Short mmCIF file of C-alpha atoms in Angstrom, two decimals:
data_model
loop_
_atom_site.label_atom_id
_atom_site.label_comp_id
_atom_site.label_asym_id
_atom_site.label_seq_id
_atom_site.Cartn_x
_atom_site.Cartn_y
_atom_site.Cartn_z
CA UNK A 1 166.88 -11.50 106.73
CA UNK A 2 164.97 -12.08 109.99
CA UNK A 3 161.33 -12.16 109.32
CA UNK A 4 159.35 -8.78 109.67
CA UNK A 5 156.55 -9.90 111.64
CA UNK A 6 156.15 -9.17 115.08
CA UNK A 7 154.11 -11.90 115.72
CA UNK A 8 156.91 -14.22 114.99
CA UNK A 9 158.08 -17.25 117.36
CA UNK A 10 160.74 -15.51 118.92
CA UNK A 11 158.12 -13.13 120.26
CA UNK A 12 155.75 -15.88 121.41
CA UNK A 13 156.30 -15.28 124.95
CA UNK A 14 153.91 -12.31 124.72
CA UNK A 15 151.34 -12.76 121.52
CA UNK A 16 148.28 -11.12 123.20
CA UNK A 17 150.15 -8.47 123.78
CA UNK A 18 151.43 -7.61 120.74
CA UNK A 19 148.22 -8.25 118.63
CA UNK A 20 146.53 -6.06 120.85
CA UNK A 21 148.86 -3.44 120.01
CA UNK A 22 148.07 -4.20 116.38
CA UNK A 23 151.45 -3.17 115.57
CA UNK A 24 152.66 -3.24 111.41
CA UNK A 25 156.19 -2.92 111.22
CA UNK A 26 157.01 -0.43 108.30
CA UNK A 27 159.78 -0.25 105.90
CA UNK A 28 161.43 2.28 107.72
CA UNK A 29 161.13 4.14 110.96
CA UNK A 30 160.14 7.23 110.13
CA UNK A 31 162.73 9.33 111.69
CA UNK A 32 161.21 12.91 112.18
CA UNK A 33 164.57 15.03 112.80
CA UNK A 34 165.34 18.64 113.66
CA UNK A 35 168.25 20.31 112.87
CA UNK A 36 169.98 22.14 115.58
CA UNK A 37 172.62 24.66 114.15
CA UNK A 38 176.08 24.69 115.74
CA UNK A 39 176.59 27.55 118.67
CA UNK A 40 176.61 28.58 121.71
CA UNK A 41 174.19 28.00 124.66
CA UNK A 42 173.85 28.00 128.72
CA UNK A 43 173.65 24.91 130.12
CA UNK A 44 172.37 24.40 133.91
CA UNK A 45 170.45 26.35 136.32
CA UNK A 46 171.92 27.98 139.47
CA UNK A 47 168.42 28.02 140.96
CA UNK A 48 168.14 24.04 140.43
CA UNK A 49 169.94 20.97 142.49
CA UNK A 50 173.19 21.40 143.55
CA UNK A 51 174.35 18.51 140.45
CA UNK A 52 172.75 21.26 137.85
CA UNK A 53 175.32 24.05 138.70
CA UNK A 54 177.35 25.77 138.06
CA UNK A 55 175.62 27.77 134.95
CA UNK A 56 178.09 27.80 132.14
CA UNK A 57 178.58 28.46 128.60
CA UNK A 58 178.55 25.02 125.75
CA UNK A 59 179.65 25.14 122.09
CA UNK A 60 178.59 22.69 120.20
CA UNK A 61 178.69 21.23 116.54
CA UNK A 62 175.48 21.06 114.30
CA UNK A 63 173.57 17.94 115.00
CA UNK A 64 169.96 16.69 114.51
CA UNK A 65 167.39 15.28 117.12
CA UNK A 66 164.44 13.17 116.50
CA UNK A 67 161.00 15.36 117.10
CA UNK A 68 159.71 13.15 119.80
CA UNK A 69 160.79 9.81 121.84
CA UNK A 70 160.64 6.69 119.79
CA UNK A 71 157.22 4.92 120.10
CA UNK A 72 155.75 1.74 120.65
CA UNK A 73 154.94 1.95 116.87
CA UNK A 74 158.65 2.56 116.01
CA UNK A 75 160.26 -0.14 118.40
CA UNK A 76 158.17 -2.97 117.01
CA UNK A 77 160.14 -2.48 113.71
CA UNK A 78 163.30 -3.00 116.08
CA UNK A 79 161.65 -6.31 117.09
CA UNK A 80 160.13 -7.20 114.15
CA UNK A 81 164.08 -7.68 113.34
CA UNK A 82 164.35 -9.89 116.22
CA UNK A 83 166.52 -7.88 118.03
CA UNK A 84 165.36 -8.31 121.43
CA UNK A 85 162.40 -9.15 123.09
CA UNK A 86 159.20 -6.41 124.48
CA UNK A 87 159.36 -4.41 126.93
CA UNK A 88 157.89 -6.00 129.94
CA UNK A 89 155.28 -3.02 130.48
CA UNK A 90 153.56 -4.11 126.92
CA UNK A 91 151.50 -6.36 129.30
CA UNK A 92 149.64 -3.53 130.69
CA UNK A 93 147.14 -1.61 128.58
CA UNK A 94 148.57 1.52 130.26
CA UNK A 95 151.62 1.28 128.14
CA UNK A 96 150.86 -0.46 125.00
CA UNK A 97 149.26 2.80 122.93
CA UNK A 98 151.17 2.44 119.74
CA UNK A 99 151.61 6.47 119.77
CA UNK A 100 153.01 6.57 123.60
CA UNK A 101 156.54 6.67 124.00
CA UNK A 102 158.27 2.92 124.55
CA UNK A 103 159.45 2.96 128.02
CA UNK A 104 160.83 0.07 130.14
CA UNK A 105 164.24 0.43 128.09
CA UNK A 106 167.38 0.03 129.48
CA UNK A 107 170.38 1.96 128.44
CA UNK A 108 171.70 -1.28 126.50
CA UNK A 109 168.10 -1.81 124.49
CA UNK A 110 168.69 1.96 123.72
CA UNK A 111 171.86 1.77 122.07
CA UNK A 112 171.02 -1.20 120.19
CA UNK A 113 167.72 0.37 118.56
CA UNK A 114 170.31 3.44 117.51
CA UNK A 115 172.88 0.84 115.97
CA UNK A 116 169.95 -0.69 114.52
CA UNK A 117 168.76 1.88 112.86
CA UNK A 118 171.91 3.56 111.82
CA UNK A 119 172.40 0.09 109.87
CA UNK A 120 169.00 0.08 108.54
CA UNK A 121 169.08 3.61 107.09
CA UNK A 122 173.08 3.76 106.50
CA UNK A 123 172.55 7.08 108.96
CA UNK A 124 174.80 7.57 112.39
CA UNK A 125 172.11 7.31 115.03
CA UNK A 126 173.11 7.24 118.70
CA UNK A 127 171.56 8.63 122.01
CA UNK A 128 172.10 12.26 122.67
CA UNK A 129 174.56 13.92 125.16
CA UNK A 130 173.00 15.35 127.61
CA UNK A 131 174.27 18.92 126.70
CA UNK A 132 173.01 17.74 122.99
CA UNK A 133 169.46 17.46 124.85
CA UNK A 134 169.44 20.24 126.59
CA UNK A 135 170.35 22.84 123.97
CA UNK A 136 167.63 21.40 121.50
CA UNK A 137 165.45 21.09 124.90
CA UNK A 138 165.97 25.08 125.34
CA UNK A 139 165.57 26.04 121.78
CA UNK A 140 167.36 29.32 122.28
CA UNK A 141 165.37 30.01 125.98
CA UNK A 142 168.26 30.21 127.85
CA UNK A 143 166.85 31.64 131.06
CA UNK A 144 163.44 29.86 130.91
CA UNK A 145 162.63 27.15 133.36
CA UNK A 146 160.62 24.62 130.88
CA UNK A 147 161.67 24.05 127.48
CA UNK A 148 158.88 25.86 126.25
CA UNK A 149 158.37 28.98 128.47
CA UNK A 150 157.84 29.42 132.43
CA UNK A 151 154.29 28.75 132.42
CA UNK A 152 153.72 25.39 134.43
CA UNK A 153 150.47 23.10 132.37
CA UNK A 154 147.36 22.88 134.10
CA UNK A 155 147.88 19.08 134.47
CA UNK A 156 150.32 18.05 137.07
CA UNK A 157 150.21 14.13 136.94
CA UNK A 158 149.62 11.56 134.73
CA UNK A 159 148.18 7.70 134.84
CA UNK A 160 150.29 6.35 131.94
CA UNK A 161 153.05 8.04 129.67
CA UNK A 162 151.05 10.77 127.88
CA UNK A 163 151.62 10.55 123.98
CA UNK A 164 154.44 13.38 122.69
CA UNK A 165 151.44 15.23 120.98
CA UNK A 166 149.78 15.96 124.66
CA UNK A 167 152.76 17.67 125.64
CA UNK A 168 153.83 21.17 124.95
CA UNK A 169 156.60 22.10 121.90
CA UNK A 170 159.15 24.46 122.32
CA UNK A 171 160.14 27.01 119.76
CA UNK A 172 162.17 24.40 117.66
CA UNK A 173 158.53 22.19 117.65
CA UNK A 174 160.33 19.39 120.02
CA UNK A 175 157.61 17.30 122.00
CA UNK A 176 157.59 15.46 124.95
CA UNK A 177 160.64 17.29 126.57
CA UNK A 178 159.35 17.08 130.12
CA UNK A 179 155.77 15.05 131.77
CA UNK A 180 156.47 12.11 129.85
CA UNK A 181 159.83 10.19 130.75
CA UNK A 182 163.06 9.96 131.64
CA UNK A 183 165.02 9.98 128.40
CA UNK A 184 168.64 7.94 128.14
CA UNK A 185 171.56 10.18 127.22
CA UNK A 186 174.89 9.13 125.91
CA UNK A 187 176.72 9.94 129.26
CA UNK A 188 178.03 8.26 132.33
CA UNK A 189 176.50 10.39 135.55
CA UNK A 190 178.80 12.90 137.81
CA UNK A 191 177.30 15.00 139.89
CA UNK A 192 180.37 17.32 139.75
CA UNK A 193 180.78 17.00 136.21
CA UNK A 194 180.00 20.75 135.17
CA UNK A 195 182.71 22.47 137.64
CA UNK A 196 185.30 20.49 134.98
CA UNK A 197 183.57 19.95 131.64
CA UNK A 198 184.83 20.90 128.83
CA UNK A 199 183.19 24.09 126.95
CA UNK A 200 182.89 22.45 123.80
CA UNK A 201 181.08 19.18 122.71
CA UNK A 202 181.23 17.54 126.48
CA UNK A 203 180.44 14.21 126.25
CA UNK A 204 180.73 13.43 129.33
CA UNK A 205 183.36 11.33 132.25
CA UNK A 206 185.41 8.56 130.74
CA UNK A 207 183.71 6.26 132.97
CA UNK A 208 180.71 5.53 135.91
CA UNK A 209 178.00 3.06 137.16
CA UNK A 210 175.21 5.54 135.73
CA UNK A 211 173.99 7.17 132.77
CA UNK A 212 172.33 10.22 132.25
CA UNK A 213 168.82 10.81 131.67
CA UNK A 214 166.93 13.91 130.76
CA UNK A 215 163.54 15.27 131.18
CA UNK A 216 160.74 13.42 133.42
CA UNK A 217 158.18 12.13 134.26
CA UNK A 218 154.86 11.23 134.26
CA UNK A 219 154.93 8.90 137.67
CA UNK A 220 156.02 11.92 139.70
CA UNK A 221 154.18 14.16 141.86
CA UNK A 222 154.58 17.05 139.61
CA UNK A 223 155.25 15.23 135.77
CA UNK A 224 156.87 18.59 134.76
CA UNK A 225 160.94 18.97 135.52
CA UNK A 226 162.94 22.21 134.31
CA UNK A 227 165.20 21.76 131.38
CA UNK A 228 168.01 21.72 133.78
CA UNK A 229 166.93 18.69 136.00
CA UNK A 230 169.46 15.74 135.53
CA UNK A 231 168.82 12.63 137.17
CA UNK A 232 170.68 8.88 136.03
CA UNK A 233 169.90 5.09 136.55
CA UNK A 234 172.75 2.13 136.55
CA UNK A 235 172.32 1.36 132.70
CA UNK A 236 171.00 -2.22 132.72
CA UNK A 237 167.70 -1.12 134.13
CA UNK A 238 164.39 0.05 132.53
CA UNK A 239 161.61 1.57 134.31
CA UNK A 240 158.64 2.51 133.17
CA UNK A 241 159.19 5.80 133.06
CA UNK A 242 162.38 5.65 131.14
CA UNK A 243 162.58 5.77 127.34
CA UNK A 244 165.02 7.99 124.57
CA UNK A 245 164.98 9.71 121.14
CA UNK A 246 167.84 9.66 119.04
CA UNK A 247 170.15 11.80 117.67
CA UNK A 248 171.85 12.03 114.35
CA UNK A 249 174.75 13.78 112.19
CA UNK A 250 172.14 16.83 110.96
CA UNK A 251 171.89 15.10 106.97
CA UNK A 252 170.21 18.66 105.46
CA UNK A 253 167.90 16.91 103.11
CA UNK A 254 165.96 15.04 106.53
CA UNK A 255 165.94 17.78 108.61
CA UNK A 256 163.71 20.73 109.24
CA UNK A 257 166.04 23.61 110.20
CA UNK A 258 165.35 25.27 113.88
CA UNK A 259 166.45 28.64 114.86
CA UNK A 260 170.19 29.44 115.69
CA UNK A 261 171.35 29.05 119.39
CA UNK A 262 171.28 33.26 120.96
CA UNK A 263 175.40 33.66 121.43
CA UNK A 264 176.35 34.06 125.27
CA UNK A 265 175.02 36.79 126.90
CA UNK A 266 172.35 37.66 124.26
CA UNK A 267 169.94 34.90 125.42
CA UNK A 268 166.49 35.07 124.29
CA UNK A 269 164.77 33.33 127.57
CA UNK A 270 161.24 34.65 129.35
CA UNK A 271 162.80 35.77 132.42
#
């Protein structure tokens, strides 16, 4: 097995920056996932850009999502594998908080951590869809415009990626939904994709040149985006406001259990 330790010679090419992280790789990552019962939600926002309508109806299957992004804590166990090298932005202190989300990531490094970690724990892990993310994003507030309510935080911009914990939770206790970053989704990117999806478990077109992200970001003017707001980058890049959390099959006995979807019509929003 690949040695453990960060530090190793593979991940020479930046040893100041990992021992200033002082980052330990642990046995496991310590997947903290939510359950999200199986139902029925509304997706979009009439309101929003014109690639966030129309409003519509989604079904979909029980699945889990992790509580928060993954961390610079939690990819260093990726590394410590030797799976790839750090994330360029580990060089500035801005980024390199062990508790901050990793960001920098393309699309690619995402995918690999989930394969990584589906192998380590014998657990499917993958990236969300992005109607996966949005229905755990809502938490049953169908109408509201943030994931947790329609009341804006006092703080509108950011330095650095803010750590999950600094971030409002919605009702299902998610973190980091919106002010923090961009978060990869499984997708490829239409703007016109919701006029055709399908109204249960969309997954997305067969093909594109970008994927879907989700929530966003601390580098804007105003860090906090609506639960609708979609945006996408070509899927080899990684900026450093893009990260991801992950996803898995909803195994009961590592989940907490969050509150059943409102069915359509009956939506239990703030509006």
């Amino acid at each position: 097995m690949p040695s453990r330790d960060i530090r190793s010679a593979k991940f020479m090419v930046a040893p100041i920056i990992l021992d200033a992280m002082d980052l330990v790789p642990t046995d496991l990552v310590p997947t903290d996932l939510v359950e999200v019962p199986a139902g029925w939600f509304w997706m979009g926002w009439e309101h929003g850009h014109p690639g966030e309508r129309p409003r519509h109806r989604v079904w979909l299957d029980r699945f889990a999502i992790a509580r928060a992004p993954v961390t610079n804590r939690e990819y260093a166990d990726f590394l410590g594998d030797g799976e790839t090298e750090p994330p360029t932005w580990w060089r500035d202190p801005r980024f390199n908080d062990p508790d901050q989300p990793v960001v920098g990531v393309s699309w690619f490094d995402a995918t690999r951590f989930c394969r990584w970690l589906a192998d380590r724990e014998a657990v499917v892990y993958r990236l969300p869809t992005e109607a996966e993310w949005e229905k755990a994003a809502r938490a049953g507030l169908d109408d509201a415009r943030f994931p947790w309510g329609e009341d804006r935080p006092p703080t509108t911009s950011f330095d650095r990626p803010p750590r999950p914990t600094e971030t409002p939770a919605n009702p299902l206790g998610l973190v980091a939904l919106s002010g923090v970053c961009h978060e990869w989704c499984l997708d490829w990117e239409d703007g016109a994709y919701y006029a055709r999806s399908p109204s249960r478990n969309p997954r997305g077109p067969d093909t594109g040149t970008r994927r879907v992200s989700r929530g966003g970001a601390w580098r804007h003017q105003d860090a906090w985006s609506p639960v609708a707001h979609r945006s996408s980058l070509p899927p080899a890049l990684g900026y450093s406001d893009y990260g991801f959390r992950v996803v898995s099959e909803a195994p009961a006995r590592r989940c907490r259990v969050g509150a059943p979807g409102a069915p359509p019509g009956r939506s239990r929003g703030t509006r």
